[in-house]
Amino acid sequence: MPPRTSPDAFRGNTGETPRNPEQREKAKKEVKQQLRTLMTAVNARDREQARPERDEKRLKEMNEQINKLESQTLATLALLLNPDGTLPDELQKEFTAEFSDPASREFVNNLLNGEATRLGTDAENLGREIDGRPVTSNAGHVMGRIESRVSDIVDGFIQNSGLLGQLSDRFGIPEQALAKQLQQVRPFVMNALRGIFANIADNFKMVPGAQEFAIRARLESTWQPLLKLKMQNPNTPVARAIRAFPGGPDALKEAYVNALIGQATERSLAAQAGQPTPTTQVTLESVLGLASPAPGSPAPAPSATEQTAKKEAAGANRPLGANAETIQEMAMTFSNGEFRVQKGSDTFKALPKHGTEAAVVTEVTPVRPATGQVENLTIKTRKGTEDLTKTVRAADIKTALEPSGNKRVVVDNVTYEFTRV
Amino acid sequence: MDTDSLRRKVAESRLLTERERGYWLQKLPTMNQEQLMKLDRILTEALGIVWSEQMDGYLKMIDRAASLCQQQLVPA
């Protein structure tokens, strides 16, 4: 058979050579496709042959990048965070927006409520076990959950904002390597976030007790640097006192938290009572019993033990409720306009009435859900434009919710009917 | 495989664009025997297509010329 390209082939001897324009066009396309396929194979072989050399080069580049990256970690961090360790406005906004969302707020509220309880606005609760778990581990657990959520937000921000791309361009580092590096940087970021979260908790004033939570959160983020700073010179009185503190640094941290909470509590109580804000300032030194007043400065803060004793004496270890009575084994929540009390395995919802007309609960103080205890409450209700604020005794609620109780508490002309949920 | 001959085919192929021609001329020294044979076969096939196209054009030109001659020969 003659070759397909010979004139004979064209004359139709083979029957394969395209003789009309359509056939030729089709044949051209087929040939082009064959060329492309061959081109791909040639390129693949080239790459294969070049791999060891390229890998070596790549490895060298990667090493250089890693070295460069190590020295640039702080720069990277500086780009991600503001110089004071706070988040950039953009992320801050996103973070704030996240917690402005009612569902997220509720989530955080629940965490904070539980947390505030467990951290114990009562100093006496700290260090005790609740539900078989140490209070501090509960705190860590809740903080972990918050951080996990925050972490998702940060991840989303990093991925969606193009920040990774910008950093990659700036440093000439592959995004993947950079992402890995940012993972290592994450603990720093999370520490900063703890502080930010605390600020947000404060700003939103989501629940009474957030302040206590915020104190702990802030201390969590600053404790190690503070300790390091104070221990920098091991011969200073403060360094010696830290070393000698019974129970070690963890115990000192707890004592410091207690003291700070006590300070906040006193200020809070003073504000509630319309008294001047106490000028005592808790410091690590004051907790260690080292603080001495500088001329014109406030008096030294009492030690943690002194503070606790003082608070107990003043009944101040119930900082948010100025009332004395506390009923154990009852818990309450106030969320989305619903005031609920849990007693044993039963949950009751309070339905207020002004006289005979239905009203709504608008405020409950203190809000202390899942506490296992209910204090005397200040409950604010509204019917139309009429607001009534009443103090409801915990003992009355308990009696009303007993199996034989009438599920009703009446204070003046306001009736709180409790219906089982 | 005669790479000189293949080089000529690449250089003279009317099916390849200049870019493609440059690519293949550059790659020829690194291609293995199988790839060289495949390229040779494809370019040979392509030559037939282009040749067919040229011949087709040539025949059409003759046809047109014949028509013109006929028109000239017809008495007015």
PDB file of C-alpha atoms in Angstrom, chain A residues 1 3 7 58 69 91 139 160 178 190 212 238 245-246 265 294 305 311 321 342 347 357 378 397:
ATOM      1  CA  MET A   1       0.000   0.000   0.000  1.00  0.00           C
ATOM      2  CA  PRO A   3       2.009   5.940   1.873  1.00  0.00           C
ATOM      3  CA  PRO A   7      -0.291  11.475  -4.767  1.00  0.00           C
ATOM      4  CA  ARG A  58      12.685  23.702  45.931  1.00  0.00           C
ATOM      5  CA  LEU A  69       9.759  33.244  57.871  1.00  0.00           C
ATOM      6  CA  LEU A  91     -11.354  41.624  62.195  1.00  0.00           C
ATOM      7  CA  ALA A 139     -13.537  27.731  83.117  1.00  0.00           C
ATOM      8  CA  ASN A 160     -11.688  35.085  52.933  1.00  0.00           C
ATOM      9  CA  LEU A 178       2.343  30.848  55.337  1.00  0.00           C
ATOM     10  CA  MET A 190      -5.735  33.452  70.636  1.00  0.00           C
ATOM     11  CA  GLU A 212     -15.782  38.464  86.491  1.00  0.00           C
ATOM     12  CA  VAL A 238       8.488  40.270  94.353  1.00  0.00           C
ATOM     13  CA  PHE A 245       3.912  31.618  97.442  1.00  0.00           C
ATOM     14  CA  PRO A 246       2.186  28.505  98.836  1.00  0.00           C
ATOM     15  CA  THR A 265     -17.235  43.388  93.403  1.00  0.00           C
ATOM     16  CA  ALA A 294       3.429  55.708  97.247  1.00  0.00           C
ATOM     17  CA  THR A 305      -7.335  36.309 102.212  1.00  0.00           C
ATOM     18  CA  LYS A 311     -16.245  40.408 101.790  1.00  0.00           C
ATOM     19  CA  GLY A 321     -27.659  40.524  94.504  1.00  0.00           C
ATOM     20  CA  GLN A 342     -35.316  25.148  87.333  1.00  0.00           C
ATOM     21  CA  THR A 347     -38.405  23.868  84.709  1.00  0.00           C
ATOM     22  CA  GLU A 357     -53.546  41.734  83.194  1.00  0.00           C
ATOM     23  CA  THR A 378     -35.255  42.107  91.587  1.00  0.00           C
ATOM     24  CA  ILE A 397     -40.307  30.977  94.868  1.00  0.00           C
TER      25      ILE A 397
END
